[in-house]
Short mmCIF file of C-alpha atoms in Angstrom, two decimals:
data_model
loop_
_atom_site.label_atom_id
_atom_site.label_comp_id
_atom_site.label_asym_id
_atom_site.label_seq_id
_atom_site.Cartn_x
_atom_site.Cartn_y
_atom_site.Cartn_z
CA UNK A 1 -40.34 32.96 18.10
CA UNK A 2 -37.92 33.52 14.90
CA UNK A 3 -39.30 31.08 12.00
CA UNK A 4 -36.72 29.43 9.94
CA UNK A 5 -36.63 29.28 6.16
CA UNK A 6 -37.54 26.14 4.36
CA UNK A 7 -34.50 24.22 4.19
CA UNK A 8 -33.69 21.45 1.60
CA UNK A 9 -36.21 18.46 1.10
CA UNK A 10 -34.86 15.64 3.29
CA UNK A 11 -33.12 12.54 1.27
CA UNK A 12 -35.19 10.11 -0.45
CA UNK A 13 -34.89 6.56 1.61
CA UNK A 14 -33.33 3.83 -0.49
CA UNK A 15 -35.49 1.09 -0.27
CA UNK A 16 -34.20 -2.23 -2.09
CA UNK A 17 -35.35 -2.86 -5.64
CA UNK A 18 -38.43 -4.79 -6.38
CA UNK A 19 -38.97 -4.99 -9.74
CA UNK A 20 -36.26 -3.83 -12.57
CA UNK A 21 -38.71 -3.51 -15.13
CA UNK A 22 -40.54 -5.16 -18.20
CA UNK A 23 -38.13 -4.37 -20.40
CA UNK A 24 -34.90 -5.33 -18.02
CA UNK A 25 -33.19 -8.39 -19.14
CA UNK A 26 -32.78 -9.78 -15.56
CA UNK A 27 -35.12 -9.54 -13.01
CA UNK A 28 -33.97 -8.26 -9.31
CA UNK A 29 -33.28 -12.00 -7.79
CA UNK A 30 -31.48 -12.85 -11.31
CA UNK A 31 -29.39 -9.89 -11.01
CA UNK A 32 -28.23 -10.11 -7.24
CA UNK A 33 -27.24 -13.62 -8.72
CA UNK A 34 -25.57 -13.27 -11.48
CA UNK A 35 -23.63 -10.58 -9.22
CA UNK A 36 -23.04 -13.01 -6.50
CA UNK A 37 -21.46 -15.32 -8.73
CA UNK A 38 -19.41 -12.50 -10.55
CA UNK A 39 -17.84 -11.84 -6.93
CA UNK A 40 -17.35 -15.43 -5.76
CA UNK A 41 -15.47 -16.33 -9.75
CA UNK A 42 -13.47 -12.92 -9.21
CA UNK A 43 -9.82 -12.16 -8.92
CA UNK A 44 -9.23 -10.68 -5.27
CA UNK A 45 -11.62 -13.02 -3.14
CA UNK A 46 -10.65 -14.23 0.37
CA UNK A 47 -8.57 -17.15 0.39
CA UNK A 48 -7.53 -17.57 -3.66
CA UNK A 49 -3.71 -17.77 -4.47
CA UNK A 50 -3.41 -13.88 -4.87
CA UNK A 51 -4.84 -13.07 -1.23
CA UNK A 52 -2.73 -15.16 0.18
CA UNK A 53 0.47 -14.22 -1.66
CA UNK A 54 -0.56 -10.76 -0.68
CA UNK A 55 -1.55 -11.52 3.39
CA UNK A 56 2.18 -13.19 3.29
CA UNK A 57 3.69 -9.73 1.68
CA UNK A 58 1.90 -7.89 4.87
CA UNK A 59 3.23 -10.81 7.29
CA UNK A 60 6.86 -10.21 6.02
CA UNK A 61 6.30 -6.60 5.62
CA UNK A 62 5.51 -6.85 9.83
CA UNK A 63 9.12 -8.98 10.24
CA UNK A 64 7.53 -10.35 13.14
CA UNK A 65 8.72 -13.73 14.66
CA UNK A 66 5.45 -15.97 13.88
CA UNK A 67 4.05 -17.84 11.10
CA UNK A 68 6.66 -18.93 8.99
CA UNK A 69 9.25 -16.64 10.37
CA UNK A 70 8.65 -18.65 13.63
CA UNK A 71 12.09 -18.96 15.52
CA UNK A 72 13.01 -22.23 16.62
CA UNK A 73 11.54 -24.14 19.58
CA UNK A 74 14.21 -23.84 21.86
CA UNK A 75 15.01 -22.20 24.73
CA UNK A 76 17.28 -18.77 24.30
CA UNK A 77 17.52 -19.50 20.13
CA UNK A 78 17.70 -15.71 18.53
CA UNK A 79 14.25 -14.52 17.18
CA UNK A 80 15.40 -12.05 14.66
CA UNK A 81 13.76 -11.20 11.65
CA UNK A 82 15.40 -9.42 8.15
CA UNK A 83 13.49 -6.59 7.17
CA UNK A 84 13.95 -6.75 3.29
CA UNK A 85 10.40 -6.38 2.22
CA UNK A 86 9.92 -3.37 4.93
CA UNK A 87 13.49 -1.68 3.90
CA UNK A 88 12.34 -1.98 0.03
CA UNK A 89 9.15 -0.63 0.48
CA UNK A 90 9.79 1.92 2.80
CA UNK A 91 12.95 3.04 0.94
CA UNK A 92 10.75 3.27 -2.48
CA UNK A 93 7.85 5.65 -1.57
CA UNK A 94 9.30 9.20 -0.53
CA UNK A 95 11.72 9.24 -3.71
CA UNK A 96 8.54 7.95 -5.61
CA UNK A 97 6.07 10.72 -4.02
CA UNK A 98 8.64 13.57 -4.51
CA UNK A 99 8.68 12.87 -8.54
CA UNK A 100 4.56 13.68 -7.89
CA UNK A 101 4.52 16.12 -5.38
CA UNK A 102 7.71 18.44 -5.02
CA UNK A 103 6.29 20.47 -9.06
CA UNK A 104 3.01 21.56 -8.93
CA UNK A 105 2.70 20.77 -12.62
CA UNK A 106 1.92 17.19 -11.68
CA UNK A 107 -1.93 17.72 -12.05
CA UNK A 108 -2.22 19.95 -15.49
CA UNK A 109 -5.66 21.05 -17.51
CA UNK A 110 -4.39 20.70 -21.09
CA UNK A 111 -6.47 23.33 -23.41
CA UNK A 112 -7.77 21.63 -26.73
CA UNK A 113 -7.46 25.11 -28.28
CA UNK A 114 -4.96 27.90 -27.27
CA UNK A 115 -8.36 29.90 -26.79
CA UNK A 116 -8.88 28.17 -23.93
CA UNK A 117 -5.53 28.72 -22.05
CA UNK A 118 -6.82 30.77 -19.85
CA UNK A 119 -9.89 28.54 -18.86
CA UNK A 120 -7.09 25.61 -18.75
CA UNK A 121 -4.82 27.68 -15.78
CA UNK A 122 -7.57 28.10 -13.84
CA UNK A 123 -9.25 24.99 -13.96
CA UNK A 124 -5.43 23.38 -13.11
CA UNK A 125 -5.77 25.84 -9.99
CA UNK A 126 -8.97 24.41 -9.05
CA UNK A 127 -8.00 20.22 -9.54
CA UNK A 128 -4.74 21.13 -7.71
CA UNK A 129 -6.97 22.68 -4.87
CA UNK A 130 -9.40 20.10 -5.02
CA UNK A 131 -6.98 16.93 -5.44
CA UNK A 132 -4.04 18.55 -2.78
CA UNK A 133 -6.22 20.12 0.06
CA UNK A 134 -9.72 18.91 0.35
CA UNK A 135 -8.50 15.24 -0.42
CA UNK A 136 -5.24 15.83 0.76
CA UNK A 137 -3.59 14.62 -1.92
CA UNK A 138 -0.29 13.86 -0.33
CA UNK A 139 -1.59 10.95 1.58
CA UNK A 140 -3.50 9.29 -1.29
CA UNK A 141 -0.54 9.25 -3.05
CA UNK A 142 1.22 7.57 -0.09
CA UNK A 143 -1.59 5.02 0.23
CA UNK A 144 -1.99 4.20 -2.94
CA UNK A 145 2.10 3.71 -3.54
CA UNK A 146 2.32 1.83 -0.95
CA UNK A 147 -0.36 -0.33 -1.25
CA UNK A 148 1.16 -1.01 -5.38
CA UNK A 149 4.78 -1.55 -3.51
CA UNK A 150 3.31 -3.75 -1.34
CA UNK A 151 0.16 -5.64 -2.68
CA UNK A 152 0.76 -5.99 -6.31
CA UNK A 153 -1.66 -3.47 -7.66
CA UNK A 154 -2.92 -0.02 -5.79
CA UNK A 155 -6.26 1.47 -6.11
CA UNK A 156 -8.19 4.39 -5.76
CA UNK A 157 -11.80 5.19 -6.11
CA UNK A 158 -12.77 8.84 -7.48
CA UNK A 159 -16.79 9.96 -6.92
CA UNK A 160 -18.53 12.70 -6.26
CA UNK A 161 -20.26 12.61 -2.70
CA UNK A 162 -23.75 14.60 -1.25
CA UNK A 163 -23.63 12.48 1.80
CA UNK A 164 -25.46 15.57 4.22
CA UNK A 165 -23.29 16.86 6.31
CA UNK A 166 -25.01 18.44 9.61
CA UNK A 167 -23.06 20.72 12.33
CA UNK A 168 -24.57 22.48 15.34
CA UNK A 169 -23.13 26.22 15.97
CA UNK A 170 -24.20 28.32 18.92
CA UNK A 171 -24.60 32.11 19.18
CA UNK A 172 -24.92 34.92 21.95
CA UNK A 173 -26.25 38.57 21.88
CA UNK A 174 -27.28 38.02 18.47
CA UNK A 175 -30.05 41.05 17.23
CA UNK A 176 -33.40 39.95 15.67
CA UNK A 177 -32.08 40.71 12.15
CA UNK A 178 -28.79 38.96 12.78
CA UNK A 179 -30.71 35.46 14.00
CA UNK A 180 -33.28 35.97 11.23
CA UNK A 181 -29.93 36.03 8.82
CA UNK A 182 -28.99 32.99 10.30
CA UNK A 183 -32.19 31.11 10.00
CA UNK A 184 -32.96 31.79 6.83
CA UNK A 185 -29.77 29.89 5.61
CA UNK A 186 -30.89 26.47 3.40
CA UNK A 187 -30.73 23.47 6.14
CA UNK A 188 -31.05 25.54 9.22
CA UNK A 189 -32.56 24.31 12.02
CA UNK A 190 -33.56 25.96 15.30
CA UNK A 191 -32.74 23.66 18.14
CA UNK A 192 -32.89 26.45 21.21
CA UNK A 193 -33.83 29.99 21.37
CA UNK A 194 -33.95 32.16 24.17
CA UNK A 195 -34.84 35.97 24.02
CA UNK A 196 -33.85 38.49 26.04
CA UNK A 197 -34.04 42.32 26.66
CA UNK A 198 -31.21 44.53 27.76
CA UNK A 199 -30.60 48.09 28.41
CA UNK A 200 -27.51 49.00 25.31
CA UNK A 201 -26.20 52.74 24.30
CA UNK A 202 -26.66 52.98 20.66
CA UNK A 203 -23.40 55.78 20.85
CA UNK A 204 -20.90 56.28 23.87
CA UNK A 205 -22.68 58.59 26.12
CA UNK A 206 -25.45 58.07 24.72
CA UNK A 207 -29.34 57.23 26.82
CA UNK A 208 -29.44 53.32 26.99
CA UNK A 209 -32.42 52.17 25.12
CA UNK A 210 -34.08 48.40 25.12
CA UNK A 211 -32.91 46.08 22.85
CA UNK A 212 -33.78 42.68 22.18
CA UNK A 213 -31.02 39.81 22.36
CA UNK A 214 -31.49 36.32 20.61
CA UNK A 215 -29.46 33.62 22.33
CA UNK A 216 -29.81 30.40 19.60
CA UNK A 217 -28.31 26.85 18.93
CA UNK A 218 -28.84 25.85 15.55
CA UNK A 219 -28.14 22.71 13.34
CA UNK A 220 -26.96 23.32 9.65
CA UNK A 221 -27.57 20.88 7.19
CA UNK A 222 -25.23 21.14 4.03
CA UNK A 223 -26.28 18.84 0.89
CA UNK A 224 -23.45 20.97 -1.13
CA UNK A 225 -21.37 17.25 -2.80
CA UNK A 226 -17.75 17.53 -3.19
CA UNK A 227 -15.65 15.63 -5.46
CA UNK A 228 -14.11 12.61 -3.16
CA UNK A 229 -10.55 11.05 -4.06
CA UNK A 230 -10.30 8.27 -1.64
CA UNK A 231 -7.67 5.06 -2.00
CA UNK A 232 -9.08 1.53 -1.18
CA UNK A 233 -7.36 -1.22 0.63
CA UNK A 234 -6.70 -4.10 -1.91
CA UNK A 235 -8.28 -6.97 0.16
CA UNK A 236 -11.62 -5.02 -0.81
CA UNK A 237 -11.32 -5.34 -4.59
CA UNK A 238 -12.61 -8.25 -6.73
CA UNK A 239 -11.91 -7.62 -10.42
CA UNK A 240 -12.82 -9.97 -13.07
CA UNK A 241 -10.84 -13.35 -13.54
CA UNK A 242 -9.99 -12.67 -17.44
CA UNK A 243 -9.51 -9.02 -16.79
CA UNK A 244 -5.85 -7.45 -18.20
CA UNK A 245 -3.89 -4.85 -16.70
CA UNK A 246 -4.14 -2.44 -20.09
CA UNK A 247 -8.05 -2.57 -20.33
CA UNK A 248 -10.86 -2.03 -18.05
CA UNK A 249 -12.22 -5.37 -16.64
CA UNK A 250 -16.04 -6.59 -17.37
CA UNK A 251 -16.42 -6.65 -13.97
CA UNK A 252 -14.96 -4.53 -10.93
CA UNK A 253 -16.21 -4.06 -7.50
CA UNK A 254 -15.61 -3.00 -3.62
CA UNK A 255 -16.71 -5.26 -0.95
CA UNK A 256 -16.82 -3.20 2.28
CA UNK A 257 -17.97 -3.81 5.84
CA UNK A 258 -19.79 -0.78 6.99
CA UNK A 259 -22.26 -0.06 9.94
CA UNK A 260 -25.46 0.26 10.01
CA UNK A 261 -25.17 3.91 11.21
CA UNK A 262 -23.34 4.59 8.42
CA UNK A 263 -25.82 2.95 5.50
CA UNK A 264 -28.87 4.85 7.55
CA UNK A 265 -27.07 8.15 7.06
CA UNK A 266 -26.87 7.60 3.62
CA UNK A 267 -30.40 6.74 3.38
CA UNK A 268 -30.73 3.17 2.80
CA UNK A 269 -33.88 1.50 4.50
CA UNK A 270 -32.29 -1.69 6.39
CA UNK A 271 -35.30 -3.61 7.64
CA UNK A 272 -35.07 -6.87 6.65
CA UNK A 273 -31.72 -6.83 5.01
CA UNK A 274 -29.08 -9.20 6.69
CA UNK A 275 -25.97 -8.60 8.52
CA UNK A 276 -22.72 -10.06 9.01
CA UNK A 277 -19.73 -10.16 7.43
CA UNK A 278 -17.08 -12.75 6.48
CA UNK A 279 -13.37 -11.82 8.82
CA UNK A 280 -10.93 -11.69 5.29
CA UNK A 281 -7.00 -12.55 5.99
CA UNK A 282 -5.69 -9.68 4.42
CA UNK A 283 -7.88 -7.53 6.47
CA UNK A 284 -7.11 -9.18 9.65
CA UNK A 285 -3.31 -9.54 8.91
CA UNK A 286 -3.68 -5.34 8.33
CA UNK A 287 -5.58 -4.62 11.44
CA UNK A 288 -3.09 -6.53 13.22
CA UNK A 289 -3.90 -5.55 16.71
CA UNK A 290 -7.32 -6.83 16.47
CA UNK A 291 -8.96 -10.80 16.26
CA UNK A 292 -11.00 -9.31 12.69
CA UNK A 293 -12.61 -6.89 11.02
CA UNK A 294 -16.32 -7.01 12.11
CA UNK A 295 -17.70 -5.73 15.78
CA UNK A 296 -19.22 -7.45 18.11
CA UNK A 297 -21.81 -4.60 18.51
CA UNK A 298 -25.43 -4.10 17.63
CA UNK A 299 -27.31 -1.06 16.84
CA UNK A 300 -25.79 1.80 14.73
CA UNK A 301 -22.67 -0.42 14.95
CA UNK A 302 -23.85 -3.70 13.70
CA UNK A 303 -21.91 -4.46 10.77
CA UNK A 304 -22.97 -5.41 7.13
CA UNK A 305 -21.32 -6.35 3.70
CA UNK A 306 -21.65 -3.38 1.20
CA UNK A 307 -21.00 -4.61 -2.38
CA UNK A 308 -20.31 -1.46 -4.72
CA UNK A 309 -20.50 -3.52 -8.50
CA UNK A 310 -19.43 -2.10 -11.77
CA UNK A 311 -20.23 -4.43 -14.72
CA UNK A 312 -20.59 -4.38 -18.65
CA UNK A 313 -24.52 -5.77 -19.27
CA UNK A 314 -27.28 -5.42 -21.61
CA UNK A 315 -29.94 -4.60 -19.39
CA UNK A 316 -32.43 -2.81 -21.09
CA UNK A 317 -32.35 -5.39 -24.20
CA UNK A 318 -30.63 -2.67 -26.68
CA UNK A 319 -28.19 -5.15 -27.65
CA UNK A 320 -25.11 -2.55 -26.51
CA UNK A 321 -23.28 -3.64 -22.99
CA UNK A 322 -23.22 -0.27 -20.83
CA UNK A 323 -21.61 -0.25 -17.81
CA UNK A 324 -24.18 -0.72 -15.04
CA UNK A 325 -24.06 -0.02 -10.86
CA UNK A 326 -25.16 -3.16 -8.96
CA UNK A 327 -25.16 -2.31 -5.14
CA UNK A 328 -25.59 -5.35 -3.19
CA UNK A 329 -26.23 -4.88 0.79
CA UNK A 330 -26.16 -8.58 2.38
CA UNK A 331 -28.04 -10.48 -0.57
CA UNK A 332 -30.22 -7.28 -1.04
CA UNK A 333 -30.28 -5.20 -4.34
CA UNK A 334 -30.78 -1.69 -3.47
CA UNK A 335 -28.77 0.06 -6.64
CA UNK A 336 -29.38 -0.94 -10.57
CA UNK A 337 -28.62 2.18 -12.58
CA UNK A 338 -26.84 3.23 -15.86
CA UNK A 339 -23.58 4.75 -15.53
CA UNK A 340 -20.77 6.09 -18.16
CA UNK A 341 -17.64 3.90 -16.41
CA UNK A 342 -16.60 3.00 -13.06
CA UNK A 343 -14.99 4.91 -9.96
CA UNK A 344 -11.56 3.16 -10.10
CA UNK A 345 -8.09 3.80 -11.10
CA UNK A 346 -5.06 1.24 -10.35
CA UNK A 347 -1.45 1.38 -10.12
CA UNK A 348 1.07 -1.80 -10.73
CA UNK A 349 4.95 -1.10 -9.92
CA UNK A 350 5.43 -4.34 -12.44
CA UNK A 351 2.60 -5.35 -14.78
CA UNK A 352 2.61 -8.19 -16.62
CA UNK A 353 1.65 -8.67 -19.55
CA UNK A 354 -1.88 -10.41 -20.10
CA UNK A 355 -3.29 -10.13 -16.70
CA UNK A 356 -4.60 -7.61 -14.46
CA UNK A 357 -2.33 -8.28 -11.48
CA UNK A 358 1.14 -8.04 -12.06
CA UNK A 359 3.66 -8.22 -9.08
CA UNK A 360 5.56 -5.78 -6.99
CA UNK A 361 9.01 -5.28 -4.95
CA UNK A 362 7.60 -7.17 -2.28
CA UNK A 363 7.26 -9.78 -3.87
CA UNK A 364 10.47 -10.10 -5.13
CA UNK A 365 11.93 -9.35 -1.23
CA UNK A 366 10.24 -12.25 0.10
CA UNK A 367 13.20 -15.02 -0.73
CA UNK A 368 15.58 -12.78 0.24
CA UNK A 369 13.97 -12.08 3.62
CA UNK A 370 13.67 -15.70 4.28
CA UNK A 371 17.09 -16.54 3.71
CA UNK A 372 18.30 -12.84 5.33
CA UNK A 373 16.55 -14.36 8.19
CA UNK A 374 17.96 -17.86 8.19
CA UNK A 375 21.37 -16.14 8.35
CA UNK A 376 20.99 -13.59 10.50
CA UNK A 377 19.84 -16.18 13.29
CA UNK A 378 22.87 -18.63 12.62
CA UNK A 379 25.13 -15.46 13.03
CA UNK A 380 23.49 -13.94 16.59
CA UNK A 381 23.13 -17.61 17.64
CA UNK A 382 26.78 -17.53 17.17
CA UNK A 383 27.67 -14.39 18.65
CA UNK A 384 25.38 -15.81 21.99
CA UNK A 385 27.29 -18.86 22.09
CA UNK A 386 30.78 -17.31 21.89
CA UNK A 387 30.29 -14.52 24.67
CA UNK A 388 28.81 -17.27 26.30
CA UNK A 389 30.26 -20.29 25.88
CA UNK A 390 28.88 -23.91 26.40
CA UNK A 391 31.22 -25.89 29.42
CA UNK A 392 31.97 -29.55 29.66
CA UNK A 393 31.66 -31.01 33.46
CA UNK A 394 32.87 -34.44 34.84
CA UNK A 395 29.46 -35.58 36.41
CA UNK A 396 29.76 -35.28 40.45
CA UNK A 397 33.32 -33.36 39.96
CA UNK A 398 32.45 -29.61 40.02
CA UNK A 399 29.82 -27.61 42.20
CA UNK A 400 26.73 -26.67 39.58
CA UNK A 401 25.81 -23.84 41.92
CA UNK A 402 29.46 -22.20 41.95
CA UNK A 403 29.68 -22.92 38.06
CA UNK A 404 25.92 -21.40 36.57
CA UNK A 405 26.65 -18.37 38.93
CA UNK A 406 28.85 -16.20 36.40
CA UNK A 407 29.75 -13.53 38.83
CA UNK A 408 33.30 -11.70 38.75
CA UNK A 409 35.84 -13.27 40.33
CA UNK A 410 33.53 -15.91 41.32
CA UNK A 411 35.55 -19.40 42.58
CA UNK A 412 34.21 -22.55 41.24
CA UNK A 413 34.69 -25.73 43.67
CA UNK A 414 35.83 -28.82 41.79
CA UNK A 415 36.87 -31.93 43.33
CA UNK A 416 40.18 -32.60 40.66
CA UNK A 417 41.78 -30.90 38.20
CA UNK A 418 40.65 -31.16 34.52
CA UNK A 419 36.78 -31.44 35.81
CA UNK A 420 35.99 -28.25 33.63
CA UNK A 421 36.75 -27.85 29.94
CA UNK A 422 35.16 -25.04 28.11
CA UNK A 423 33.82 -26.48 24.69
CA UNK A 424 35.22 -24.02 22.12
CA UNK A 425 32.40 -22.35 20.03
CA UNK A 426 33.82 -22.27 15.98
CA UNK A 427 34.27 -18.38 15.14
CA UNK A 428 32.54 -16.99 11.94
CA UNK A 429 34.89 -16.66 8.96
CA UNK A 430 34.75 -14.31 5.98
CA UNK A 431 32.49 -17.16 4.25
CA UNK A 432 29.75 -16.43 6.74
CA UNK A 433 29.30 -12.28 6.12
CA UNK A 434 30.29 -12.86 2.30
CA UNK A 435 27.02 -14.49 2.40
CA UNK A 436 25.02 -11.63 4.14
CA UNK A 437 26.42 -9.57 1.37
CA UNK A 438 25.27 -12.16 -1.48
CA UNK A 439 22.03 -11.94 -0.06
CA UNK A 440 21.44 -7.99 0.44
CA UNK A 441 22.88 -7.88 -3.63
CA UNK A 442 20.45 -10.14 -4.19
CA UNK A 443 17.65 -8.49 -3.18
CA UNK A 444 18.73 -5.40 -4.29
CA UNK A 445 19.04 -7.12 -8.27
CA UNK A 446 15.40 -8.36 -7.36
CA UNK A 447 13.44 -5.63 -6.42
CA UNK A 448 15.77 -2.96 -8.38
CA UNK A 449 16.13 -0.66 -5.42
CA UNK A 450 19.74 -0.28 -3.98
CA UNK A 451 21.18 0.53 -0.50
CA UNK A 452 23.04 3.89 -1.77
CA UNK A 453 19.70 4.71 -3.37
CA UNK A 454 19.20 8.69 -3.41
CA UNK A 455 16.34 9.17 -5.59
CA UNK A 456 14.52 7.78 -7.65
CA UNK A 457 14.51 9.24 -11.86
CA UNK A 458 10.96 9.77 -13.16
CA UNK A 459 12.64 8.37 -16.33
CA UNK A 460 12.39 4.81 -14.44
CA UNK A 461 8.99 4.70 -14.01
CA UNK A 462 7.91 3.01 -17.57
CA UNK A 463 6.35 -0.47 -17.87
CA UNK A 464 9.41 -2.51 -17.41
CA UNK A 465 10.25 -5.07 -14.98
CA UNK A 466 12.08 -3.65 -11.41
CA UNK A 467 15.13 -5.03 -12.12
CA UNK A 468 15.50 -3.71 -15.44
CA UNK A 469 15.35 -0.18 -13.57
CA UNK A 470 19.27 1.70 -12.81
CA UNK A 471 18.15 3.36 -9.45
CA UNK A 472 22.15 3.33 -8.74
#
């Protein structure tokens, strides 16, 4: 029996914090509350007037017929809906990701000392590697655009991750020296051997001697971390109420629902920590084919409330506010730890000045898509009722069968002449599509992004409103 190497010690468990010291300004319970109340004060939260001005972005960004965009209750009545925010959107990101992606100079190592050039190329080749293929790059750029074009402000979270990663690999025919190779890698883990002997000519032509085979399934633990560039939905981030777009905020943090498979592979000791999480409209009105964003399921896929905390405090009484990591699971502390700054980076099409959240083209599509919509229903209604025009009986003059069955050359019985009288449907006039026009230069002067749109100029994208932009 082949004996494998000692692989890597197994991860600590993360057991939730006791005690956070004598010399800790808060103690574990004042911490988690102080936390809790950071996150229920903070800018983000489910149901404050930003959530809900950015669930009704994703409900006209969906131009489906419910909600306010309901079509009239009656019969037949057209249930179109504009597109604007959708079109704007949409018609914004690939001119926006080809200004980052089409020159690979986009991510660049600057040298402090023309010494260092050298070192400077080839640590650009490595973040370029790192940022374009292992985190493929292209679609965290396309998240996190979109998300800014569509919810205000975008964000990403950059960390370094030594999650384990295990893999199972099975081999044949392998020789004693080549299984013993294989074994002796750091993580590896025999799960099956079998051992055989066959009959095998060293040469051709050669006198077949015995060798020994090694059949062998083997799991491969890798603790190697990698450098993790991921972007996070908006409805996830709280950020502190005072915070301002051109600073970093005294408080930031992620509020995720994750399994309990998922916290157990990280290590984190769950008895006695509560589940559950709270459904949050954004999240729901995302996930749109789906009644929330928790399961229904228990075991590895019973869901909890991970909160990931970043906040300026004097713990340790030195009178200097550090930034400090607060992980929450449930109400359960399980993370208080020094740290030089937080994980996140944001993006805000149209900042404003003084706060943190600013506003985007979507917002500035929604009018326009509410009154695009208004028309665009008047003028199909129209269309509906001309092709197929309203008729005016004399009651007990005219055969209803003969008249609702519109087939060609059809007769209609009617007892005297003058019993049927179409009832002329008024035809559109110029006024009518003028004001579809008005309305598609209107959004086009909101949002700054025009139908004959091209590209976009990386000149444009400077802290200025959207409609001060020339993307003519």
């Amino acid at each position: 029996m082949l004996t494998p190497s000692a692989g890597p010690a197994p991860a600590a468990v993360k057991r939730p914090i006791k005690s956070t010291g004598a010399k800790a300004r808060y103690s574990p319970d004042e911490l988690v509350a102080l936390v809790q109340r950071q996150l229920d004060n903070a800018l983000g939260g489910n149901g404050d007037d930003l959530a809900i001005e950015r669930e009704r972005n994703l409900r006209f960004y969906r131009a489906q017929a419910d909600g306010e965009l309901s079509a009239p209750a009656i019969p037949d009545r057209s249930r179109i809906v504009a597109t604007d925010v959708a079109d704007t959107v949409e018609g914004m990101i690939p001119p926006l990701l080809r200004i980052f992606a089409s020159s690979k100079d986009a991510i660049q190592a600057n040298p402090k000392h023309p010494s260092y050039a050298a070192g400077a190329k080839l640590a650009s080749a490595y973040l370029r590697h790192k940022f374009w293929a292992q985190n493929r790059g292209i679609t965290v750029l396309h998240h996190w655009l979109k998300d800014a074009l569509l919810q205000k402000v975008g964000f990403v979270k950059i960390y370094w991750d030594d999650t384990p990663q295990d893999s199972e690999r099975t081999y044949e025919g392998l020789t004693l020296p080549q299984a013993e190779q294989i074994l002796s890698q750091p993580g590896a883990q025999p799960l099956e051997q079998k051992t055989r002997v066959e009959s095998i000519a060293p040469v051709e032509g050669a006198e077949p001697v015995p060798v020994t085979l090694v059949d062998l399934r083997v799991k491969l633990t890798h603790q190697k971390g990698r450098p993790v560039i991921e972007p996070v939905p908006p409805e996830e981030m709280r950020v502190h109420k005072r915070a301002r777009y051109d600073r970093d905020p005294l408080f930031i943090a992620q509020v995720q629902v994750v399994t309990r498979g998922e916290l157990e592979a990280e290590g984190y000791d769950l008895e006695g920590v509560s589940s559950g999480t709270i459904d949050d409209l954004e999240a729901v009105q995302r996930r749109s084919f789906s009644q929330g964003i928790g399961d229904d399921d228990d075991g590895e896929f019973e869901t909890y409330e991970r909160d990931d905390c970043y906040l300026r405090l004097d713990q340790d009484k030195d009178g200097v506010q550090e930034w400090r990591r607060v992980l929450l699971i449930g109400d359960t502390l399980f993370e208080d730890q020094k740290v030089e700054e937080h994980p996140f980076v944001w993006f805000c099409p149209v900042p404003s000045p003084h706060e943190f959240f600013g506003n985007c083209p979507a917002d500035f599509a929604v009018e326009p898509q509410r009154l695009g919509t208004s028309l665009l229903r008047g003028l199909v209604d129209n269309v509906h009722l001309t092709v197929n025009q309203r008729t005016v009986v004399i009651d007990g003059q005219v055969n209803l069968d003969d008249l609702t069955n519109s087939r060609p050359g059809g007769v209609v019985r009617a007892k005297s002449q003058g019993a049927i009288t179409p009832l002329v449907q008024g035809q559109l006039d110029a006024g009518a599509w003028n004001m579809v026009e008005w309305t598609e230069q209107w959004r086009e002067r909101r949002t700054g992004y025009v139908r004959m749109s091209q590209s976009i100029n990386a000149d444009v994208l400077n802290p200025t409103t959207a409609t001060q932009a020339a993307l003519a």
